[in-house]
Amino acid sequence: ERGRIETLVSVMAPTYAAELARAGHGQITTDTLSSEPALQVIRRSIDQWIVLNSIAADIYTVRLLADGRRVFVVDTDTDTNGDGRIEEHETGAAPGDVFEEEDKGLDRALAGEANFNPEVVNDRWGSWVGSWAPIYDAQGRVDAAVGIDYDAGSWVRNVARARLERMLHLGLLLVTVAASMSAIAVLNASFRERRDADARHAEAEQRLRLNLEQMPLAFMEIEAGGTIIEWNPAAEKMFGYTREEAVGRMHFETIVAPGDRTEVGTILSALLRESGTQRHVNDNVTRDGRIIRCEWFNSQVTALDGRILSVVCLAQDVSERHNLEEQVRQSQRMTAVGQLAAGIAHDFNNLLTVIQGHADLLREHPRMPDDAREDIERIFMAGERAANLTRQLLTFSRKQASFARPVDLNASVTNTAHLLERTLGATVSVHTDLAVKLPNIVVDPSMLEQIITNLALNARDAMPGGGALALGTELVDVGVAQARSNPERRAGRFVRLTVSDTGCGIPQAILMRIFEPFFTTKAIGQGTGLGLSAVHGIMKQHGGWVEVRSVAGRGTTFEMFFPPTEQSANDSTRTRVSKAAAKAAGKATVLLVEDDTTVRHVARAVLERAGYHVIEAEDGPTAEDIWSRQKDSIEVLLTDMVMPNGVSGRELAERVLAERPDLPIVFVSGYCVETTAPSLNKSEQQAFLQKPYTPERLVATVEQVLGTPVHA
């Protein structure tokens, strides 16, 4: 009995350890937030294992720290008494809690040895015996250990019951022999022993049959020819075939997806040739033609002489877990590409500022020949198109400057719909379905318009023969169960913006890739592939997310989820405060702080051409030194946000504002997430200038903070 329980508890531990390592357990630390997608995948896997493996009372992981402490990494709440409630003593340990009990099995697992520890361990959750297995990292080192607990009370009772049964049988035999000392008594005792053995055998067969019928995993047995000879109710439910249809009649390839049949056939052949176990994941086909992703655990049935008679298989449907893992990997790829795009766009914006600045200076040169002026104009327009491309990259990577405020979504949708009616043409009808009493959302209005416009233009391209575009708003509640099906979702109340079309739809094969930057199905020269990636980036930047549904030939629906706000929308424009006449255009002194030499020279040339006196500084410390000596003559600070040598543009501004709170300041950057902070918009004397900027825009922004007429 001890061996039976030990086998039941131990058989899954190494498999769970391998699964945890593959799922990224090594990336989980005691500081990992509960909202991290990788941690959510691991927790859902452990919860599912406890449900499927009914003999497991609890499953958790423990890591050995450098200081010798053994701490919990992942331990979910477990309903150990099965009453449907998580009580205080059933709450899992928090990440980083010390595993205080002495457990030799844990020590052996952390040393790299999978084992079963029959010694009873007592802790605040109860009394347990259990199995341990090491979890390895990518370099083959032991990262942690996974533990599977079995109730010590059940362990003691089962062992005691088996021991008592055997003692009763032996005692009965001894008493009978001692009392009669006759052959008849011995024969009777032997008969009773045989009868009891037959009864136990029949009971064991019945218990095995019940286990197969009640097992939550699909179970099947396959003979050497590939024919299925055993099939339990869970297999019926998973694949749709009854036991009568499967046993003795159906070949295993019937339920294997065509693309995986060769690989699965090779695995089955290997199992029928030599002893061993196999775990693999492949696509399977149900009776109604659905493709499901299944995880298989396979072993052999052997005769007494060692011959392999058949292969037994356990399977579980891991389609949902597989989809979640794919979404997590997609999210990680998008994040990495976004970081790369932001870095490229930032540096490229500096180059575009120089190109456009010099092109404008040449364009305005009085002695420039007309034919050369046309060439310069083409250079300037090409720079404009390149600048638009970098803005889309920054939007995708969520590094574009955002000036969010409370917005009435219904009003914005209505205004944009009127514009779209003219843009989309007469063959596309635009309809709106707006919810009443809709809460406001906090969003950059221009970015909200960009979302709707990008989706509308894509819809137009999907309806070359005409169709309908529907815009809708609604306040929705996202439940916990819904949130688990998508790593970007969150439970709670959200304002949903829906954009639907009746176009050709998006093929399922590319649906997962539509938000990738530069991915497009349009012909070369007809699209950059940044429209949908910009939508994805804007939604992430505003604390929301986007979902898409599409059916070939029946259209596509995009759903954007925004957090609601109780703040009221305020569209009133601010009144500018006029500055003193001494700060009239062309008479102010500007402290120009820019670490890129070429950008600084262009900015200086533009400002001096507009009549300003310019003092240059290549970094924050130099600017501070100039300020300390000439603060009385400096009337405008124009500073880049990101600079070397330990002083950023924001820090520089804070220091000079401490001495002169009314100093006009222009912040400049290729990208700058910090500009979303309210402090940059509190005063009329502060403005943000996005690179690449034109000479006209540079002069206009300086005049704006000075309160002088805008010449441009």
CSV table of C-alpha atoms in Angstrom, one decimal, residues 327-655:
chain,number,residue,atom,x,y,z
A,327,GLN,CA,-0.4,35.5,-26.6
A,328,VAL,CA,2.3,36.0,-23.9
A,329,ARG,CA,5.0,35.3,-26.5
A,330,GLN,CA,3.3,37.7,-28.9
A,331,SER,CA,3.1,40.4,-26.2
A,332,GLN,CA,6.8,39.9,-25.4
A,333,ARG,CA,7.8,40.2,-29.1
A,334,MET,CA,5.7,43.4,-29.5
A,335,THR,CA,7.4,44.9,-26.4
A,336,ALA,CA,10.9,44.1,-27.7
A,337,VAL,CA,10.1,45.5,-31.2
A,338,GLY,CA,8.6,48.6,-29.5
A,339,GLN,CA,11.7,49.3,-27.6
A,340,LEU,CA,13.8,48.9,-30.7
A,341,ALA,CA,11.5,51.1,-32.7
A,342,ALA,CA,11.5,53.8,-30.0
A,343,GLY,CA,15.3,53.9,-30.0
A,344,ILE,CA,15.6,54.1,-33.7
A,345,ALA,CA,12.9,56.8,-34.0
A,346,HIS,CA,14.5,58.9,-31.3
A,347,ASP,CA,17.9,59.0,-33.0
A,348,PHE,CA,16.3,59.4,-36.4
A,349,ASN,CA,14.3,62.4,-35.2
A,350,ASN,CA,17.5,64.2,-34.4
A,351,LEU,CA,18.7,63.6,-37.9
A,352,LEU,CA,15.4,64.7,-39.5
A,353,THR,CA,15.6,67.9,-37.4
A,354,VAL,CA,19.0,68.7,-38.9
A,355,ILE,CA,17.8,67.8,-42.5
A,356,GLN,CA,14.6,69.8,-42.3
A,357,GLY,CA,16.2,72.7,-40.6
A,358,HIS,CA,19.0,73.1,-43.1
A,359,ALA,CA,16.6,72.5,-46.0
A,360,ASP,CA,14.4,75.3,-44.7
A,361,LEU,CA,17.3,77.7,-44.2
A,362,LEU,CA,18.4,77.0,-47.8
A,363,ARG,CA,14.8,77.4,-49.1
A,364,GLU,CA,14.6,80.8,-47.6
A,365,HIS,CA,18.0,82.0,-48.8
A,366,PRO,CA,17.5,85.1,-51.0
A,367,ARG,CA,20.1,84.1,-53.6
A,368,MET,CA,19.0,80.5,-54.0
A,369,PRO,CA,18.4,79.6,-57.7
A,370,ASP,CA,14.8,78.6,-58.5
A,371,ASP,CA,15.8,75.1,-59.8
A,372,ALA,CA,17.8,74.4,-56.6
A,373,ARG,CA,14.9,75.7,-54.6
A,374,GLU,CA,12.6,73.0,-56.1
A,375,ASP,CA,15.1,70.3,-55.2
A,376,ILE,CA,15.3,71.6,-51.6
A,377,GLU,CA,11.5,71.6,-51.4
A,378,ARG,CA,11.5,67.9,-52.4
A,379,ILE,CA,14.1,67.2,-49.6
A,380,PHE,CA,11.9,69.1,-47.2
A,381,MET,CA,8.7,67.1,-48.2
A,382,ALA,CA,10.6,63.8,-47.9
A,383,GLY,CA,11.7,64.8,-44.4
A,384,GLU,CA,8.0,65.5,-43.6
A,385,ARG,CA,7.0,62.0,-44.7
A,386,ALA,CA,9.9,60.5,-42.7
A,387,ALA,CA,8.8,62.4,-39.6
A,388,ASN,CA,5.3,61.0,-40.0
A,389,LEU,CA,6.8,57.5,-40.1
A,390,THR,CA,8.8,58.1,-36.9
A,391,ARG,CA,5.6,59.4,-35.2
A,392,GLN,CA,3.9,56.2,-36.0
A,393,LEU,CA,6.8,54.2,-34.6
A,394,LEU,CA,6.7,56.2,-31.4
A,395,THR,CA,3.0,55.7,-31.1
A,396,PHE,CA,3.4,51.9,-31.5
A,397,SER,CA,6.2,51.8,-28.9
A,398,ARG,CA,4.1,54.1,-26.5
A,399,LYS,CA,6.9,56.8,-26.5
A,400,GLN,CA,4.9,59.4,-28.4
A,401,ALA,CA,4.2,62.5,-26.3
A,402,SER,CA,0.6,62.2,-25.0
A,403,PHE,CA,-1.5,65.1,-23.6
A,404,ALA,CA,-4.4,63.2,-22.1
A,405,ARG,CA,-7.4,64.8,-20.6
A,406,PRO,CA,-11.0,63.8,-19.7
A,407,VAL,CA,-12.9,63.4,-23.0
A,408,ASP,CA,-16.6,62.7,-23.9
A,409,LEU,CA,-16.2,59.6,-26.1
A,410,ASN,CA,-19.6,59.9,-27.6
A,411,ALA,CA,-18.9,63.5,-28.7
A,412,SER,CA,-15.5,62.5,-30.2
A,413,VAL,CA,-17.1,59.5,-32.1
A,414,THR,CA,-19.8,61.7,-33.5
A,415,ASN,CA,-17.4,64.4,-34.7
A,416,THR,CA,-15.1,61.9,-36.2
A,417,ALA,CA,-18.0,60.1,-37.9
A,418,HIS,CA,-18.9,63.3,-39.7
A,419,LEU,CA,-15.4,63.6,-41.0
A,420,LEU,CA,-15.3,60.0,-42.1
A,421,GLU,CA,-18.4,60.3,-44.2
A,422,ARG,CA,-16.5,62.7,-46.5
A,423,THR,CA,-13.2,60.7,-46.3
A,424,LEU,CA,-14.6,57.2,-47.0
A,425,GLY,CA,-16.7,58.1,-50.0
A,426,ALA,CA,-20.3,57.5,-51.0
A,427,THR,CA,-20.0,53.7,-51.2
A,428,VAL,CA,-19.4,53.3,-47.5
A,429,SER,CA,-22.2,54.2,-45.1
A,430,VAL,CA,-21.2,55.2,-41.5
A,431,HIS,CA,-23.5,54.4,-38.6
A,432,THR,CA,-23.2,55.1,-34.9
A,433,ASP,CA,-24.8,53.4,-31.9
A,434,LEU,CA,-23.8,55.4,-28.8
A,435,ALA,CA,-24.7,54.4,-25.2
A,436,VAL,CA,-26.4,57.0,-23.0
A,437,LYS,CA,-24.9,58.3,-19.8
A,438,LEU,CA,-21.5,57.0,-20.8
A,439,PRO,CA,-18.6,57.9,-18.4
A,440,ASN,CA,-15.8,60.1,-19.7
A,441,ILE,CA,-12.4,58.6,-20.5
A,442,VAL,CA,-8.9,60.1,-20.1
A,443,VAL,CA,-7.2,60.2,-23.5
A,444,ASP,CA,-5.3,62.4,-25.9
A,445,PRO,CA,-8.1,63.6,-28.3
A,446,SER,CA,-5.8,63.5,-31.3
A,447,MET,CA,-4.8,60.0,-30.6
A,448,LEU,CA,-8.4,58.9,-30.2
A,449,GLU,CA,-9.2,60.4,-33.6
A,450,GLN,CA,-6.1,58.6,-35.0
A,451,ILE,CA,-7.5,55.2,-33.6
A,452,ILE,CA,-10.9,55.6,-35.3
A,453,THR,CA,-9.4,57.0,-38.5
A,454,ASN,CA,-6.8,54.2,-38.9
A,455,LEU,CA,-9.5,51.5,-38.4
A,456,ALA,CA,-11.9,53.3,-40.7
A,457,LEU,CA,-9.4,53.5,-43.5
A,458,ASN,CA,-8.5,49.8,-43.1
A,459,ALA,CA,-12.2,49.0,-43.3
A,460,ARG,CA,-12.6,51.0,-46.5
A,461,ASP,CA,-9.8,49.0,-48.1
A,462,ALA,CA,-11.5,45.8,-47.0
A,463,MET,CA,-14.8,46.9,-48.7
A,464,PRO,CA,-13.7,47.9,-52.3
A,465,GLY,CA,-17.2,47.4,-53.5
A,466,GLY,CA,-18.8,49.4,-50.7
A,467,GLY,CA,-20.3,48.4,-47.4
A,468,ALA,CA,-21.1,49.7,-43.9
A,469,LEU,CA,-18.9,51.0,-41.1
A,470,ALA,CA,-20.5,50.9,-37.6
A,471,LEU,CA,-19.1,52.9,-34.6
A,472,GLY,CA,-20.5,52.0,-31.1
A,473,THR,CA,-19.9,52.8,-27.5
A,474,GLU,CA,-20.9,50.9,-24.4
A,475,LEU,CA,-20.1,50.6,-20.7
A,476,VAL,CA,-19.2,46.9,-20.0
A,477,ASP,CA,-18.1,44.8,-17.1
A,478,VAL,CA,-15.2,42.4,-17.7
A,479,GLY,CA,-15.4,39.4,-15.4
A,480,VAL,CA,-12.5,37.5,-13.8
A,481,ALA,CA,-13.1,34.4,-16.0
A,482,GLN,CA,-13.1,36.6,-19.2
A,483,ALA,CA,-9.9,38.4,-18.0
A,484,ARG,CA,-8.1,35.0,-17.7
A,485,SER,CA,-8.6,34.2,-21.4
A,486,ASN,CA,-6.4,37.1,-22.6
A,487,PRO,CA,-3.2,38.3,-20.9
A,488,GLU,CA,-4.0,41.9,-21.8
A,489,ARG,CA,-7.5,41.9,-20.3
A,490,ARG,CA,-8.3,43.1,-16.8
A,491,ALA,CA,-11.3,42.5,-14.7
A,492,GLY,CA,-13.5,45.5,-13.9
A,493,ARG,CA,-15.7,48.2,-15.6
A,494,PHE,CA,-14.5,49.7,-18.9
A,495,VAL,CA,-15.8,52.0,-21.6
A,496,ARG,CA,-15.8,50.0,-24.9
A,497,LEU,CA,-15.4,51.6,-28.4
A,498,THR,CA,-16.4,49.2,-31.2
A,499,VAL,CA,-15.5,49.7,-34.9
A,500,SER,CA,-17.1,47.1,-37.2
A,501,ASP,CA,-17.2,46.7,-41.0
A,502,THR,CA,-18.8,44.4,-43.5
A,503,GLY,CA,-15.7,43.7,-45.5
A,504,CYS,CA,-13.8,40.7,-46.6
A,505,GLY,CA,-12.5,39.8,-43.1
A,506,ILE,CA,-9.0,38.8,-41.9
A,507,PRO,CA,-7.8,35.2,-42.4
A,508,GLN,CA,-7.2,33.4,-39.1
A,509,ALA,CA,-3.7,32.5,-40.2
A,510,ILE,CA,-2.6,36.1,-40.0
A,511,LEU,CA,-4.9,37.4,-37.3
A,512,MET,CA,-2.2,37.0,-34.6
A,513,ARG,CA,0.2,39.2,-36.6
A,514,ILE,CA,-1.9,42.2,-37.5
A,515,PHE,CA,-0.6,44.4,-34.7
A,516,GLU,CA,3.1,43.7,-35.6
A,517,PRO,CA,4.8,46.8,-37.0
A,518,PHE,CA,5.5,46.8,-40.7
A,519,PHE,CA,3.3,43.7,-41.2
A,520,THR,CA,0.9,44.4,-44.1
A,521,THR,CA,-1.0,42.5,-46.7
A,522,LYS,CA,-1.1,45.5,-49.1
A,523,ALA,CA,1.0,45.8,-52.2
A,524,ILE,CA,4.4,47.5,-51.9
A,525,GLY,CA,4.0,51.3,-51.7
A,526,GLN,CA,0.3,51.1,-50.6
A,527,GLY,CA,0.9,50.8,-46.9
A,528,THR,CA,3.6,50.9,-44.2
A,529,GLY,CA,2.0,48.3,-41.8
A,530,LEU,CA,2.0,50.8,-38.9
A,531,GLY,CA,-1.7,51.7,-38.7
A,532,LEU,CA,-2.8,48.8,-36.5
A,533,SER,CA,0.4,48.8,-34.5
A,534,ALA,CA,-0.2,52.5,-33.7
A,535,VAL,CA,-3.7,51.6,-32.5
A,536,HIS,CA,-2.2,48.9,-30.2
A,537,GLY,CA,0.4,51.3,-28.9
A,538,ILE,CA,-2.1,54.1,-28.2
A,539,MET,CA,-4.4,51.7,-26.3
A,540,LYS,CA,-1.5,50.4,-24.1
A,541,GLN,CA,-0.3,54.0,-23.5
A,542,HIS,CA,-3.7,55.0,-22.2
A,543,GLY,CA,-4.1,52.0,-19.9
A,544,GLY,CA,-6.4,50.0,-22.1
A,545,TRP,CA,-6.3,47.2,-24.7
A,546,VAL,CA,-7.7,46.2,-28.1
A,547,GLU,CA,-9.3,43.0,-29.2
A,548,VAL,CA,-10.3,41.8,-32.7
A,549,ARG,CA,-12.8,39.3,-34.1
A,550,SER,CA,-13.0,38.5,-37.8
A,551,VAL,CA,-14.9,36.0,-40.0
A,552,ALA,CA,-13.8,35.6,-43.6
A,553,GLY,CA,-16.4,37.2,-45.9
A,554,ARG,CA,-18.4,38.6,-43.0
A,555,GLY,CA,-16.3,41.5,-41.8
A,556,THR,CA,-14.1,42.5,-38.9
A,557,THR,CA,-14.8,44.0,-35.4
A,558,PHE,CA,-12.3,45.9,-33.3
A,559,GLU,CA,-13.0,46.6,-29.7
A,560,MET,CA,-11.1,49.2,-27.7
A,561,PHE,CA,-11.4,49.1,-23.9
A,562,PHE,CA,-10.7,52.4,-21.9
A,563,PRO,CA,-10.7,52.8,-18.1
A,564,PRO,CA,-13.6,55.2,-17.2
A,565,THR,CA,-13.1,58.4,-15.2
A,566,GLU,CA,-15.4,60.5,-13.0
A,567,GLN,CA,-13.6,63.7,-14.1
A,568,SER,CA,-15.7,66.0,-16.3
A,569,ALA,CA,-14.6,66.9,-19.9
A,570,ASN,CA,-13.2,70.5,-20.2
A,571,ASP,CA,-12.8,71.8,-23.7
A,572,SER,CA,-12.4,75.4,-22.8
A,573,THR,CA,-9.3,77.1,-24.2
A,574,ARG,CA,-6.9,78.9,-21.8
A,575,THR,CA,-6.3,82.6,-22.1
A,576,ARG,CA,-2.8,83.5,-22.7
A,577,VAL,CA,-1.0,85.9,-20.4
A,578,SER,CA,0.8,88.7,-22.3
A,579,LYS,CA,4.5,89.2,-21.4
A,580,ALA,CA,6.3,92.4,-20.9
A,581,ALA,CA,7.1,94.4,-24.0
A,582,ALA,CA,10.8,93.8,-23.4
A,583,LYS,CA,10.1,90.1,-24.4
A,584,ALA,CA,8.8,91.0,-27.8
A,585,ALA,CA,9.8,88.7,-30.6
A,586,GLY,CA,13.4,89.2,-31.7
A,587,LYS,CA,14.5,90.8,-28.5
A,588,ALA,CA,14.5,87.9,-26.1
A,589,THR,CA,17.6,85.9,-25.0
A,590,VAL,CA,17.2,82.1,-25.3
A,591,LEU,CA,19.3,79.6,-23.4
A,592,LEU,CA,19.5,76.7,-25.8
A,593,VAL,CA,20.5,73.4,-24.2
A,594,GLU,CA,21.0,70.5,-26.7
A,595,ASP,CA,23.6,67.7,-26.5
A,596,ASP,CA,23.4,66.9,-30.3
A,597,THR,CA,25.8,69.4,-31.9
A,598,THR,CA,24.2,69.4,-35.4
A,599,VAL,CA,20.7,69.9,-33.9
A,600,ARG,CA,21.9,72.7,-31.7
A,601,HIS,CA,23.5,74.5,-34.6
A,602,VAL,CA,20.3,74.3,-36.7
A,603,ALA,CA,18.2,75.6,-33.8
A,604,ARG,CA,20.6,78.5,-33.2
A,605,ALA,CA,20.5,79.5,-36.8
A,606,VAL,CA,16.7,79.4,-37.0
A,607,LEU,CA,16.3,81.4,-33.8
A,608,GLU,CA,18.9,84.0,-34.7
A,609,ARG,CA,17.3,84.4,-38.1
A,610,ALA,CA,14.0,85.2,-36.3
A,611,GLY,CA,15.9,87.9,-34.3
A,612,TYR,CA,16.5,86.1,-31.0
A,613,HIS,CA,19.8,86.2,-29.1
A,614,VAL,CA,21.0,82.6,-28.4
A,615,ILE,CA,23.3,81.3,-25.7
A,616,GLU,CA,24.3,77.6,-26.3
A,617,ALA,CA,25.0,74.8,-23.8
A,618,GLU,CA,25.8,71.2,-24.7
A,619,ASP,CA,24.5,69.6,-21.5
A,620,GLY,CA,22.9,70.3,-18.1
A,621,PRO,CA,25.9,71.1,-16.1
A,622,THR,CA,27.1,73.7,-18.7
A,623,ALA,CA,23.7,75.2,-18.8
A,624,GLU,CA,23.7,75.5,-14.9
A,625,ASP,CA,27.0,77.3,-15.1
A,626,ILE,CA,25.7,79.7,-17.7
A,627,TRP,CA,22.5,80.3,-15.7
A,628,SER,CA,24.4,81.1,-12.5
A,629,ARG,CA,26.4,83.9,-14.4
A,630,GLN,CA,23.7,85.3,-16.8
A,631,LYS,CA,20.3,84.5,-15.2
A,632,ASP,CA,19.2,88.1,-15.3
A,633,SER,CA,19.5,88.3,-19.1
A,634,ILE,CA,18.0,84.9,-20.0
A,635,GLU,CA,14.3,85.2,-20.9
A,636,VAL,CA,13.6,81.7,-22.3
A,637,LEU,CA,14.9,78.2,-21.6
A,638,LEU,CA,14.8,75.8,-24.6
A,639,THR,CA,16.1,72.4,-23.4
A,640,ASP,CA,16.2,68.8,-24.7
A,641,MET,CA,14.7,66.3,-22.2
A,642,VAL,CA,17.2,63.5,-22.4
A,643,MET,CA,20.9,64.6,-22.0
A,644,PRO,CA,24.2,63.1,-20.7
A,645,ASN,CA,26.4,64.0,-17.8
A,646,GLY,CA,23.8,63.5,-15.0
A,647,VAL,CA,21.4,66.4,-15.5
A,648,SER,CA,18.2,65.9,-17.6
A,649,GLY,CA,16.2,68.7,-19.2
A,650,ARG,CA,13.5,68.3,-16.6
A,651,GLU,CA,16.0,68.5,-13.7
A,652,LEU,CA,17.5,71.6,-15.2
A,653,ALA,CA,14.1,73.2,-15.5
A,654,GLU,CA,13.2,72.4,-11.9
A,655,ARG,CA,16.4,74.1,-10.7
